[in-house]
Coordinates of C-alpha atoms and ligand atoms in Angstrom, one line a residue:
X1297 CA 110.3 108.3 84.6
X1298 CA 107.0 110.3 84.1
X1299 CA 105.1 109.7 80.7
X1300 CA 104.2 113.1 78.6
X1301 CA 100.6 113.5 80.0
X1302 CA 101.8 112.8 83.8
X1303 CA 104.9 115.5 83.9
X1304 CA 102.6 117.7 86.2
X1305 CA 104.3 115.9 88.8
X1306 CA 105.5 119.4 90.4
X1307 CA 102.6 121.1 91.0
X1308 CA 102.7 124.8 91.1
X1309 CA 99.3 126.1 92.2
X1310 CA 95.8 126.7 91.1
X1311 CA 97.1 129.8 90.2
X1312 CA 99.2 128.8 87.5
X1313 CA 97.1 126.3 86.2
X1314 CA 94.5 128.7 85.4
X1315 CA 92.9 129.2 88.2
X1316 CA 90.1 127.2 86.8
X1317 CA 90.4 123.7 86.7
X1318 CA 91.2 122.1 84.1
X1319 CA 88.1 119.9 83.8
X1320 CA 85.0 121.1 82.5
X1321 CA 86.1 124.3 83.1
X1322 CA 84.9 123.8 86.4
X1323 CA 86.2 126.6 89.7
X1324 CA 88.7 124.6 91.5
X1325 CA 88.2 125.3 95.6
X1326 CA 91.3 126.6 96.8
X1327 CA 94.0 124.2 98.7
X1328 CA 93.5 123.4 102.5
X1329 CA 96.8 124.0 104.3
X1330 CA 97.6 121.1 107.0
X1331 CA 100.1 120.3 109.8
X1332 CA 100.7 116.7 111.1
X1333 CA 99.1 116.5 114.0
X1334 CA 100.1 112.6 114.8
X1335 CA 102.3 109.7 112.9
X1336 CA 101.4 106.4 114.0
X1337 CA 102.9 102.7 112.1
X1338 CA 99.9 100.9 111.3
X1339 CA 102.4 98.0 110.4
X1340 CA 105.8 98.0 109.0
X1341 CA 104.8 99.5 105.3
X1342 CA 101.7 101.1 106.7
X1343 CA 102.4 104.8 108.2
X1344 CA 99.1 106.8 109.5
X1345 CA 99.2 110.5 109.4
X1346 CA 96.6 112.4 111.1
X1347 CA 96.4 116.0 110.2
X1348 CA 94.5 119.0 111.5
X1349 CA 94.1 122.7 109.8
X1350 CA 91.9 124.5 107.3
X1351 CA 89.3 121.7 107.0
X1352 CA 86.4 123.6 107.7
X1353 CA 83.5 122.1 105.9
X1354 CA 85.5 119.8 103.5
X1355 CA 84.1 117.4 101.5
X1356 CA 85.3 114.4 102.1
X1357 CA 83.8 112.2 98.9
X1358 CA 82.6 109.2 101.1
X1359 CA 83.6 105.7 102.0
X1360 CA 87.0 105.3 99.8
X1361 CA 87.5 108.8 98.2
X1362 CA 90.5 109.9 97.0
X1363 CA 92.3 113.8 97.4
X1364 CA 95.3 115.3 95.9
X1365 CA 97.9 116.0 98.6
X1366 CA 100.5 118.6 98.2
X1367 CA 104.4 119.0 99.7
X1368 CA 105.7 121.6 99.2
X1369 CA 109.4 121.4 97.7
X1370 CA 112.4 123.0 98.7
X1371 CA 113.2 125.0 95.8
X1372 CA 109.3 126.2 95.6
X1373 CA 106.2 124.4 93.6
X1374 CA 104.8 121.6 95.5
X1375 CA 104.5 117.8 94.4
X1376 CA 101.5 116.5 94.0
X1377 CA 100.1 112.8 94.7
X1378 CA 96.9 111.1 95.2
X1379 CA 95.9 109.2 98.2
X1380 CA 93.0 108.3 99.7
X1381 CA 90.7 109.8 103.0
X1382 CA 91.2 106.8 105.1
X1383 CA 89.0 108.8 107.6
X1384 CA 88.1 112.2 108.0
X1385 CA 86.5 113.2 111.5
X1386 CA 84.2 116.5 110.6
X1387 CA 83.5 117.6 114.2
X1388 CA 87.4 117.3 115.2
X1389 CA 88.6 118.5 111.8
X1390 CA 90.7 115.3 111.9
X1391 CA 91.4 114.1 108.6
X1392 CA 93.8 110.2 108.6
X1393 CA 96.0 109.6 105.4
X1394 CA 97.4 106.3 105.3
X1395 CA 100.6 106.1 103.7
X1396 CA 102.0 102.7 102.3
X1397 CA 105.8 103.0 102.1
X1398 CA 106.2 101.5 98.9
X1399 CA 107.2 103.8 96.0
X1400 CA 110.3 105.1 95.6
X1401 CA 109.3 108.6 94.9
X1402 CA 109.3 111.9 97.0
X1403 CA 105.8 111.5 99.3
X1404 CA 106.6 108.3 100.4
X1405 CA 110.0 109.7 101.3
X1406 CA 108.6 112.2 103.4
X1407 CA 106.0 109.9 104.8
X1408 CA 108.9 107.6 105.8
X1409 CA 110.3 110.7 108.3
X1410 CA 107.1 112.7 108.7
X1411 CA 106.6 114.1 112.1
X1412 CA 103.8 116.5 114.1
X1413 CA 104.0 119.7 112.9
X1414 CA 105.3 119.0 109.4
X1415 CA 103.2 121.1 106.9
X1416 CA 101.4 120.4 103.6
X1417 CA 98.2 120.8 102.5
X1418 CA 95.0 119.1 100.4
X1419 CA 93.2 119.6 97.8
X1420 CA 89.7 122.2 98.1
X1421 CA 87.6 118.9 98.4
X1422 CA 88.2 114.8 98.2
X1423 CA 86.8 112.9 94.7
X1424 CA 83.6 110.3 95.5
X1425 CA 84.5 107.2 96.9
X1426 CA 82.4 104.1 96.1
X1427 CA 79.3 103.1 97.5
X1428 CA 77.6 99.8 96.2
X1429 CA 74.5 100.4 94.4
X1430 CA 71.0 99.8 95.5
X1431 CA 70.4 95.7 95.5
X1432 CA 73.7 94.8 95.5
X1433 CA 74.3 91.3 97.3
X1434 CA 77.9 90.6 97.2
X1435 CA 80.6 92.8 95.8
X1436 CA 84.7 91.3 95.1
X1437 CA 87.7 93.1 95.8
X1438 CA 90.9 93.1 94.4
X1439 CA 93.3 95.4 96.3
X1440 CA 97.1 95.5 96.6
X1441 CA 99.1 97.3 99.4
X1442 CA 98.3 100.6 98.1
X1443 CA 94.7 100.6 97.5
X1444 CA 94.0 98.9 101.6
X1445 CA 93.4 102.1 102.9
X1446 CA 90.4 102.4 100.2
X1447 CA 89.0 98.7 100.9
X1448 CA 89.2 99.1 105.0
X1449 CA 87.3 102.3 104.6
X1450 CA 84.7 101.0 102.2
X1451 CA 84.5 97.9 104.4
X1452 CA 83.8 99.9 107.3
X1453 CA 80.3 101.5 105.3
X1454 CA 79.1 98.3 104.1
X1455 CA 75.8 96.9 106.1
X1456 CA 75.1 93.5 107.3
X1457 CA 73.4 91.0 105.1
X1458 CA 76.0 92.2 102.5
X1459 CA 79.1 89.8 101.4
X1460 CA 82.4 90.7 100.7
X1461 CA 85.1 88.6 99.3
X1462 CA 88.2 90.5 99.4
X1463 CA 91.6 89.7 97.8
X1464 CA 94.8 91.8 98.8
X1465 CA 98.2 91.2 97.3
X1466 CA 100.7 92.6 99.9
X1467 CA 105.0 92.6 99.8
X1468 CA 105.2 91.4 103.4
X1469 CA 103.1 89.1 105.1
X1470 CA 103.7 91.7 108.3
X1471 CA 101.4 94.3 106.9
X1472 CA 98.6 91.9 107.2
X1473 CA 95.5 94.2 109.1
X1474 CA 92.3 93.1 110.6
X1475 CA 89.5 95.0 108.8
X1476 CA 86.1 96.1 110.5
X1477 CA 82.2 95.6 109.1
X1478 CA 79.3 95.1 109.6
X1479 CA 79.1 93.0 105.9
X1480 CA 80.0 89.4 105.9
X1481 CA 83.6 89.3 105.1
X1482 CA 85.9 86.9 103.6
X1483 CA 89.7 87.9 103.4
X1484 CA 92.7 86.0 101.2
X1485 CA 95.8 87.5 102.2
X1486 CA 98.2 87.1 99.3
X1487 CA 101.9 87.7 98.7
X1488 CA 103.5 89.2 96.1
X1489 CA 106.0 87.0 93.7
X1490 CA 106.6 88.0 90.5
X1491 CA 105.5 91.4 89.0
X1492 CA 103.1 93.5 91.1
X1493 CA 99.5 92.5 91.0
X1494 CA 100.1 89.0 89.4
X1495 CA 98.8 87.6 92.1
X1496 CA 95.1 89.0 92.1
X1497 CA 94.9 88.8 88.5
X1498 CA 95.4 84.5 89.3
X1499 CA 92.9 84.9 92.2
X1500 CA 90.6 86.3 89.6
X1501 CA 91.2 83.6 87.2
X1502 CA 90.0 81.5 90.3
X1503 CA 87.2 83.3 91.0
X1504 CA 83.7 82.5 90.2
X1505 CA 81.2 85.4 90.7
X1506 CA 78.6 84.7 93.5
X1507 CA 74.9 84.4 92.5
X1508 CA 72.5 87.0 92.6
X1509 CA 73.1 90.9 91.8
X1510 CA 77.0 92.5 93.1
X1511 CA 79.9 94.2 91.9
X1512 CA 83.6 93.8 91.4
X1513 CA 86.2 96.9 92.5
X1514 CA 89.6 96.9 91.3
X1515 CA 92.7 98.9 92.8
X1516 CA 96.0 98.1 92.0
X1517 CA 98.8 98.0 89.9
X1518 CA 97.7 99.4 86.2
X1519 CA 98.8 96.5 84.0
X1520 CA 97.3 94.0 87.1
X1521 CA 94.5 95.9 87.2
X1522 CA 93.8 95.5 83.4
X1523 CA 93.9 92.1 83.6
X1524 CA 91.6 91.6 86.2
X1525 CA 89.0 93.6 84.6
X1526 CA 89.8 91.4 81.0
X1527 CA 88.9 88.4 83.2
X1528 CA 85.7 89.4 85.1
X1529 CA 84.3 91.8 81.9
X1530 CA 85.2 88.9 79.7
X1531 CA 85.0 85.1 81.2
X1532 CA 83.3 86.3 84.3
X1533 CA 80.9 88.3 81.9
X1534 CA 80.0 90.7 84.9
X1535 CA 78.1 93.9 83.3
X1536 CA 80.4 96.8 82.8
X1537 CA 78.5 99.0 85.5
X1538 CA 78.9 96.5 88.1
X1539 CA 82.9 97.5 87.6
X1540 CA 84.5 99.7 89.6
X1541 CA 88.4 99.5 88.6
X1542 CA 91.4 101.8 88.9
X1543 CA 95.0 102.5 88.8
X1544 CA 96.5 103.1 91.3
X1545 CA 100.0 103.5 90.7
X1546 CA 102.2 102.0 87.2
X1547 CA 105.4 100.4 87.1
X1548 CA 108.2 102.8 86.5
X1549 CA 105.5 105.9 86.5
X1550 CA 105.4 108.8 88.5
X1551 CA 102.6 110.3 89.6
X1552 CA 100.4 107.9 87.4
X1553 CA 97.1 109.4 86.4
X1554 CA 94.2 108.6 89.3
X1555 CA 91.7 108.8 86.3
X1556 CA 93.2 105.4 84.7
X1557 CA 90.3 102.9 85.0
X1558 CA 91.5 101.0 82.3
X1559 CA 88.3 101.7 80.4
X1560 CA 90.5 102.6 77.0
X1561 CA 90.4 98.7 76.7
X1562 CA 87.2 98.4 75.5
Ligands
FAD2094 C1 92.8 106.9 93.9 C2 94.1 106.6 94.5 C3 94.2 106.5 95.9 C4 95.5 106.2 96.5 N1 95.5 106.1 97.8 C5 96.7 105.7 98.4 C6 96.8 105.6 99.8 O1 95.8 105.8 100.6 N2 98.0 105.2 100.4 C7 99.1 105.0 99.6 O2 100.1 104.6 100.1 N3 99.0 105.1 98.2 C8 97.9 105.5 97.7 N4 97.8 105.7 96.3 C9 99.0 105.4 95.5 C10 100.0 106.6 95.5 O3 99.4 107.7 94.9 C11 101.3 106.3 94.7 O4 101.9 105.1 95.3 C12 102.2 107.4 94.5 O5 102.8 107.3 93.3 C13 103.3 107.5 95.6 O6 104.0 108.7 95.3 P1 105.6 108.8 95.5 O7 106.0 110.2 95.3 O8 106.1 108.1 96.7 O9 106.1 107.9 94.2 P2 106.2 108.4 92.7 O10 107.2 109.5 92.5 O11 104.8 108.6 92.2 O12 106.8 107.1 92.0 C14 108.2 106.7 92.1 C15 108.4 105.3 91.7 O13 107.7 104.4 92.7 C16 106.8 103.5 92.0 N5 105.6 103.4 92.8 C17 104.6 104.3 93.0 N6 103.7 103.8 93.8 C18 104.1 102.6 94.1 C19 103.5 101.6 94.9 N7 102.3 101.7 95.6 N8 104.2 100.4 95.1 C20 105.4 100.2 94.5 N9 106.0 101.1 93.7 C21 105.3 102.3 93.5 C22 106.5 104.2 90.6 O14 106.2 103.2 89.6 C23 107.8 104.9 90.3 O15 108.8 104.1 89.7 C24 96.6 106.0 95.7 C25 96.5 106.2 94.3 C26 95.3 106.5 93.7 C27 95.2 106.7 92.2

Protein backbone atom coordinates (compact mmCIF):
# COMPACT_ATOMS: atom_id res chain seq x y z
CA UNK A 1 0.00 0.00 0.00
CA UNK A 2 1.90 3.38 -0.83
CA UNK A 3 0.36 6.64 0.69
CA UNK A 4 -0.40 9.61 -1.98
CA UNK A 5 2.96 11.48 -1.49
CA UNK A 6 5.15 8.02 -1.60
CA UNK A 7 3.54 6.48 -5.08
CA UNK A 8 6.96 7.46 -6.74
CA UNK A 9 7.76 4.03 -5.92
CA UNK A 10 8.62 3.20 -9.70
CA UNK A 11 11.07 5.56 -10.58
CA UNK A 12 11.49 6.51 -14.12
CA UNK A 13 14.53 8.68 -14.42
CA UNK A 14 15.90 12.09 -13.82
CA UNK A 15 14.72 12.64 -17.02
CA UNK A 16 11.20 12.43 -16.47
CA UNK A 17 11.28 13.98 -13.32
CA UNK A 18 12.46 17.15 -14.70
CA UNK A 19 15.71 16.70 -15.02
CA UNK A 20 16.15 19.04 -12.18
CA UNK A 21 15.49 17.79 -8.87
CA UNK A 22 12.83 18.36 -7.30
CA UNK A 23 14.34 20.17 -4.30
CA UNK A 24 15.35 23.56 -4.33
CA UNK A 25 15.49 23.29 -7.84
CA UNK A 26 18.73 21.97 -7.33
CA UNK A 27 20.80 19.87 -10.71
CA UNK A 28 20.41 16.35 -9.76
CA UNK A 29 23.98 14.42 -10.82
CA UNK A 30 23.12 11.72 -13.09
CA UNK A 31 22.63 7.90 -11.79
CA UNK A 32 25.83 5.71 -11.36
CA UNK A 33 25.24 2.34 -13.10
CA UNK A 34 26.65 -0.76 -10.87
CA UNK A 35 27.15 -4.60 -11.19
CA UNK A 36 27.37 -6.89 -8.11
CA UNK A 37 30.61 -7.54 -7.80
CA UNK A 38 30.20 -9.95 -4.47
CA UNK A 39 27.11 -11.23 -2.17
CA UNK A 40 28.18 -12.30 1.09
CA UNK A 41 25.38 -13.29 4.44
CA UNK A 42 26.48 -11.13 7.06
CA UNK A 43 23.93 -13.30 9.21
CA UNK A 44 20.78 -14.90 8.35
CA UNK A 45 18.62 -11.47 7.63
CA UNK A 46 21.84 -9.59 6.93
CA UNK A 47 22.93 -9.87 3.04
CA UNK A 48 26.15 -7.74 1.98
CA UNK A 49 26.42 -6.55 -1.59
CA UNK A 50 29.49 -5.24 -2.78
CA UNK A 51 29.29 -3.42 -6.03
CA UNK A 52 31.84 -1.88 -8.53
CA UNK A 53 31.11 0.53 -11.67
CA UNK A 54 30.68 4.25 -12.50
CA UNK A 55 31.84 5.43 -8.99
CA UNK A 56 34.38 7.68 -9.99
CA UNK A 57 34.56 10.46 -7.59
CA UNK A 58 31.20 9.79 -5.69
CA UNK A 59 30.36 11.32 -2.81
CA UNK A 60 29.80 9.16 -0.33
CA UNK A 61 28.01 11.60 2.53
CA UNK A 62 30.09 10.19 5.47
CA UNK A 63 29.84 7.86 8.42
CA UNK A 64 26.04 6.64 8.03
CA UNK A 65 24.83 8.30 4.76
CA UNK A 66 22.12 7.24 2.98
CA UNK A 67 21.71 6.80 -1.27
CA UNK A 68 18.85 6.05 -3.46
CA UNK A 69 19.38 2.69 -5.23
CA UNK A 70 17.68 1.82 -8.36
CA UNK A 71 16.52 -1.84 -10.08
CA UNK A 72 15.52 -1.63 -12.90
CA UNK A 73 12.10 -3.46 -13.60
CA UNK A 74 11.14 -5.78 -16.13
CA UNK A 75 8.57 -3.94 -17.91
CA UNK A 76 10.99 -0.65 -17.85
CA UNK A 77 11.18 2.29 -15.08
CA UNK A 78 13.20 1.27 -12.24
CA UNK A 79 12.23 1.04 -8.36
CA UNK A 80 13.60 3.04 -6.17
CA UNK A 81 14.67 2.50 -2.42
CA UNK A 82 16.88 4.03 0.12
CA UNK A 83 19.60 2.37 1.95
CA UNK A 84 22.50 3.20 3.47
CA UNK A 85 26.60 3.34 2.31
CA UNK A 86 27.68 0.79 4.76
CA UNK A 87 31.19 1.40 3.24
CA UNK A 88 32.43 2.82 0.28
CA UNK A 89 36.14 2.14 -0.66
CA UNK A 90 37.23 5.36 -2.95
CA UNK A 91 40.59 3.95 -4.19
CA UNK A 92 38.98 0.43 -5.21
CA UNK A 93 35.70 2.05 -6.34
CA UNK A 94 34.06 -0.52 -3.87
CA UNK A 95 31.00 0.66 -2.56
CA UNK A 96 29.15 -2.28 0.38
CA UNK A 97 25.24 -2.05 0.63
CA UNK A 98 23.88 -4.02 3.36
CA UNK A 99 20.67 -5.46 2.83
CA UNK A 100 18.35 -6.56 5.78
CA UNK A 101 15.89 -9.17 4.37
CA UNK A 102 12.98 -7.87 6.06
CA UNK A 103 10.35 -6.17 3.95
CA UNK A 104 8.24 -7.75 1.85
CA UNK A 105 8.63 -5.54 -1.13
CA UNK A 106 10.61 -5.85 -4.54
CA UNK A 107 14.55 -4.83 -3.29
CA UNK A 108 14.57 -7.04 -0.67
CA UNK A 109 13.27 -9.64 -3.15
CA UNK A 110 16.06 -9.20 -5.28
CA UNK A 111 18.54 -8.90 -2.51
CA UNK A 112 17.30 -12.27 -1.33
CA UNK A 113 18.71 -13.93 -4.98
CA UNK A 114 21.14 -11.25 -5.89
CA UNK A 115 24.23 -12.54 -7.53
CA UNK A 116 27.82 -11.04 -9.22
CA UNK A 117 27.11 -9.49 -12.17
CA UNK A 118 23.51 -8.50 -11.41
CA UNK A 119 22.98 -4.79 -12.51
CA UNK A 120 21.48 -1.63 -10.96
CA UNK A 121 22.71 1.48 -10.32
CA UNK A 122 22.87 4.56 -7.44
CA UNK A 123 22.05 7.66 -7.12
CA UNK A 124 24.71 10.86 -8.59
CA UNK A 125 25.88 11.20 -4.88
CA UNK A 126 24.97 9.64 -1.08
CA UNK A 127 22.91 12.20 1.45
CA UNK A 128 25.28 13.27 4.78
CA UNK A 129 25.43 10.82 7.29
CA UNK A 130 25.86 11.87 10.94
CA UNK A 131 28.81 12.96 12.67
CA UNK A 132 28.47 14.00 16.41
CA UNK A 133 29.04 17.60 17.00
CA UNK A 134 32.07 19.24 18.55
CA UNK A 135 32.01 18.44 22.56
CA UNK A 136 29.86 15.78 22.39
CA UNK A 137 30.52 13.16 25.38
CA UNK A 138 28.15 10.39 24.97
CA UNK A 139 25.58 9.98 22.21
CA UNK A 140 22.37 7.01 22.54
CA UNK A 141 21.27 4.94 19.84
CA UNK A 142 18.19 3.48 19.09
CA UNK A 143 18.34 1.22 16.00
CA UNK A 144 16.27 -1.67 14.77
CA UNK A 145 17.36 -4.33 12.12
CA UNK A 146 17.19 -1.89 9.33
CA UNK A 147 18.94 0.99 10.51
CA UNK A 148 22.42 -1.47 11.87
CA UNK A 149 24.07 -0.91 8.79
CA UNK A 150 23.88 3.09 9.73
CA UNK A 151 24.94 2.54 13.60
CA UNK A 152 28.04 -0.08 12.63
CA UNK A 153 29.24 2.50 10.22
CA UNK A 154 28.91 5.54 12.50
CA UNK A 155 30.39 3.35 15.29
CA UNK A 156 33.29 2.67 13.31
CA UNK A 157 34.01 6.93 13.05
CA UNK A 158 33.58 7.61 16.53
CA UNK A 159 36.98 8.36 18.58
CA UNK A 160 38.02 7.06 21.87
CA UNK A 161 37.07 8.91 25.03
CA UNK A 162 33.60 8.98 23.45
CA UNK A 163 30.59 6.75 24.91
CA UNK A 164 28.06 4.98 23.18
CA UNK A 165 25.07 3.27 24.46
CA UNK A 166 23.47 1.50 21.74
CA UNK A 167 20.01 -0.14 21.72
CA UNK A 168 19.00 -2.49 18.62
CA UNK A 169 15.73 -4.20 18.35
CA UNK A 170 16.33 -7.22 16.02
CA UNK A 171 13.53 -10.25 14.79
CA UNK A 172 16.09 -12.96 15.45
CA UNK A 173 18.50 -13.25 18.08
CA UNK A 174 20.84 -14.83 15.02
CA UNK A 175 21.46 -11.48 13.44
CA UNK A 176 23.18 -10.39 16.45
CA UNK A 177 26.84 -8.64 14.98
CA UNK A 178 29.89 -7.60 16.77
CA UNK A 179 30.38 -3.91 16.07
CA UNK A 180 33.96 -2.08 15.88
CA UNK A 181 35.24 1.45 17.61
CA UNK A 182 37.42 3.08 18.89
CA UNK A 183 34.34 4.87 21.38
CA UNK A 184 33.50 3.14 24.46
CA UNK A 185 30.63 1.04 23.66
CA UNK A 186 27.76 -0.51 25.43
CA UNK A 187 25.32 -2.81 23.38
CA UNK A 188 21.64 -4.19 24.46
CA UNK A 189 20.60 -6.63 22.07
CA UNK A 190 16.86 -6.70 22.08
CA UNK A 191 14.07 -8.84 20.49
CA UNK A 192 11.25 -7.89 18.89
CA UNK A 193 7.62 -8.87 20.44
CA UNK A 194 4.87 -7.02 19.73
CA UNK A 195 4.73 -4.31 16.99
CA UNK A 196 8.03 -3.26 15.49
CA UNK A 197 10.13 -0.88 17.52
CA UNK A 198 8.16 -1.39 20.75
CA UNK A 199 10.90 -2.50 22.26
CA UNK A 200 13.36 0.57 21.95
CA UNK A 201 10.66 2.92 22.65
CA UNK A 202 10.55 0.79 26.49
CA UNK A 203 14.33 0.87 26.54
CA UNK A 204 13.87 4.60 26.16
CA UNK A 205 11.44 4.82 28.81
CA UNK A 206 14.36 3.13 30.78
CA UNK A 207 16.84 5.33 29.86
CA UNK A 208 18.36 8.11 31.74
CA UNK A 209 20.56 10.47 29.71
CA UNK A 210 24.21 10.44 30.77
CA UNK A 211 25.72 13.64 32.32
CA UNK A 212 27.51 16.09 30.48
CA UNK A 213 26.96 17.27 26.76
CA UNK A 214 25.66 14.17 23.95
CA UNK A 215 23.11 13.35 21.54
CA UNK A 216 20.47 10.85 20.94
CA UNK A 217 19.99 9.25 17.05
CA UNK A 218 16.89 7.51 16.20
CA UNK A 219 16.33 4.91 13.24
CA UNK A 220 13.61 2.76 13.13
CA UNK A 221 10.22 2.00 12.56
CA UNK A 222 8.14 5.49 12.05
CA UNK A 223 5.52 5.18 14.67
CA UNK A 224 8.53 3.61 17.13
CA UNK A 225 10.61 6.17 16.15
CA UNK A 226 8.03 8.88 17.17
CA UNK A 227 7.79 7.67 20.39
CA UNK A 228 11.19 7.55 21.21
CA UNK A 229 11.73 11.09 20.26
CA UNK A 230 8.24 12.10 22.52
CA UNK A 231 10.24 10.43 25.39
CA UNK A 232 13.75 11.89 25.20
CA UNK A 233 12.39 15.58 23.72
CA UNK A 234 9.86 15.40 26.46
CA UNK A 235 10.73 13.54 29.97
CA UNK A 236 14.32 13.17 28.95
CA UNK A 237 14.17 17.02 28.05
CA UNK A 238 17.26 16.56 25.64
CA UNK A 239 17.52 19.84 23.42
CA UNK A 240 16.04 19.34 19.98
CA UNK A 241 19.52 19.72 18.17
CA UNK A 242 21.00 17.10 20.11
CA UNK A 243 18.30 14.81 18.03
CA UNK A 244 19.01 13.06 15.30
CA UNK A 245 15.87 10.80 14.44
CA UNK A 246 14.47 9.15 11.28
CA UNK A 247 12.18 6.80 9.63
CA UNK A 248 13.28 4.35 8.35
CA UNK A 249 10.67 2.34 6.92
CA UNK A 250 6.40 2.41 8.14
CA UNK A 251 4.20 -0.31 8.74
CA UNK A 252 2.22 -1.24 5.62
CA UNK A 253 4.23 1.56 3.51
CA UNK A 254 6.13 1.31 0.61
CA UNK A 255 8.89 3.08 -0.17
CA UNK A 256 8.24 5.36 3.02
CA UNK A 257 9.72 8.78 2.65
CA UNK A 258 13.69 8.90 3.98
CA UNK A 259 12.91 12.64 4.91
CA UNK A 260 10.40 11.47 7.85
CA UNK A 261 12.22 12.68 11.05
CA UNK A 262 9.15 12.85 12.77
CA UNK A 263 9.76 16.56 13.27
CA UNK A 264 5.83 17.41 12.19
CA UNK A 265 5.29 16.43 15.90
CA UNK A 266 6.30 19.40 17.33
C1 LIG B 1 17.94 6.58 5.50
C2 LIG B 1 17.58 5.11 5.28
C3 LIG B 1 18.59 4.16 5.22
C4 LIG B 1 18.25 2.79 5.07
N1 LIG B 1 19.25 1.88 5.03
C5 LIG B 1 18.94 0.56 4.93
C6 LIG B 1 19.97 -0.43 4.87
O1 LIG B 1 21.17 -0.12 4.84
N2 LIG B 1 19.59 -1.73 4.84
C7 LIG B 1 18.28 -2.09 4.83
O2 LIG B 1 17.98 -3.30 4.80
N3 LIG B 1 17.28 -1.18 4.82
C8 LIG B 1 17.59 0.12 4.87
N4 LIG B 1 16.59 1.06 4.87
C9 LIG B 1 15.20 0.58 4.84
C10 LIG B 1 14.72 0.26 3.42
O3 LIG B 1 14.74 1.43 2.66
C11 LIG B 1 13.26 -0.28 3.51
O4 LIG B 1 13.21 -1.43 4.31
C12 LIG B 1 12.65 -0.51 2.13
O5 LIG B 1 11.28 -0.24 2.25
C13 LIG B 1 12.82 -1.92 1.58
O6 LIG B 1 12.28 -1.93 0.27
P1 LIG B 1 11.41 -3.14 -0.29
O7 LIG B 1 11.22 -2.90 -1.76
O8 LIG B 1 12.01 -4.44 0.11
O9 LIG B 1 10.03 -3.01 0.52
P2 LIG B 1 8.82 -1.96 0.25
O10 LIG B 1 8.20 -2.23 -1.08
O11 LIG B 1 9.31 -0.58 0.50
O12 LIG B 1 7.80 -2.37 1.40
C14 LIG B 1 7.01 -3.57 1.30
C15 LIG B 1 6.42 -3.92 2.66
O13 LIG B 1 7.49 -4.26 3.56
C16 LIG B 1 7.42 -3.45 4.74
N5 LIG B 1 8.78 -3.13 5.16
C17 LIG B 1 9.63 -2.24 4.56
N6 LIG B 1 10.80 -2.20 5.22
C18 LIG B 1 10.69 -3.07 6.24
C19 LIG B 1 11.58 -3.47 7.27
N7 LIG B 1 12.81 -2.95 7.37
N8 LIG B 1 11.16 -4.41 8.16
C20 LIG B 1 9.93 -4.94 8.07
N9 LIG B 1 9.03 -4.60 7.12
C21 LIG B 1 9.42 -3.68 6.21
C22 LIG B 1 6.62 -2.21 4.34
O14 LIG B 1 5.96 -1.65 5.48
C23 LIG B 1 5.67 -2.76 3.30
O15 LIG B 1 4.52 -3.30 3.93
C24 LIG B 1 16.89 2.41 4.97
C25 LIG B 1 15.88 3.40 4.98
C26 LIG B 1 16.23 4.74 5.15
C27 LIG B 1 15.13 5.77 5.18
Amino acid sequence: MSTPGERGAVDRGPERRGGRGGRGGRQRPPRRAVEVASVTKVTPHLTRIVATGELDAWNDGGPGAHLKVFLPQAGGGSVMRTYTVREFDRTEGRLTIDFGLHADGPMTRWARTAAAGDRFSVAGEARPGYTPGAGVRWCLFFADHCALPAVSSVLESLPSGMEAIVFVELTDAADVTEFRSAAEVSVAWLIESGRPGDELVAAAGNTALPDGPGEVWIGCEAGAMRGIRRHVLGELGLPREALHSRAYWKENVENHSDHDTGSDEE
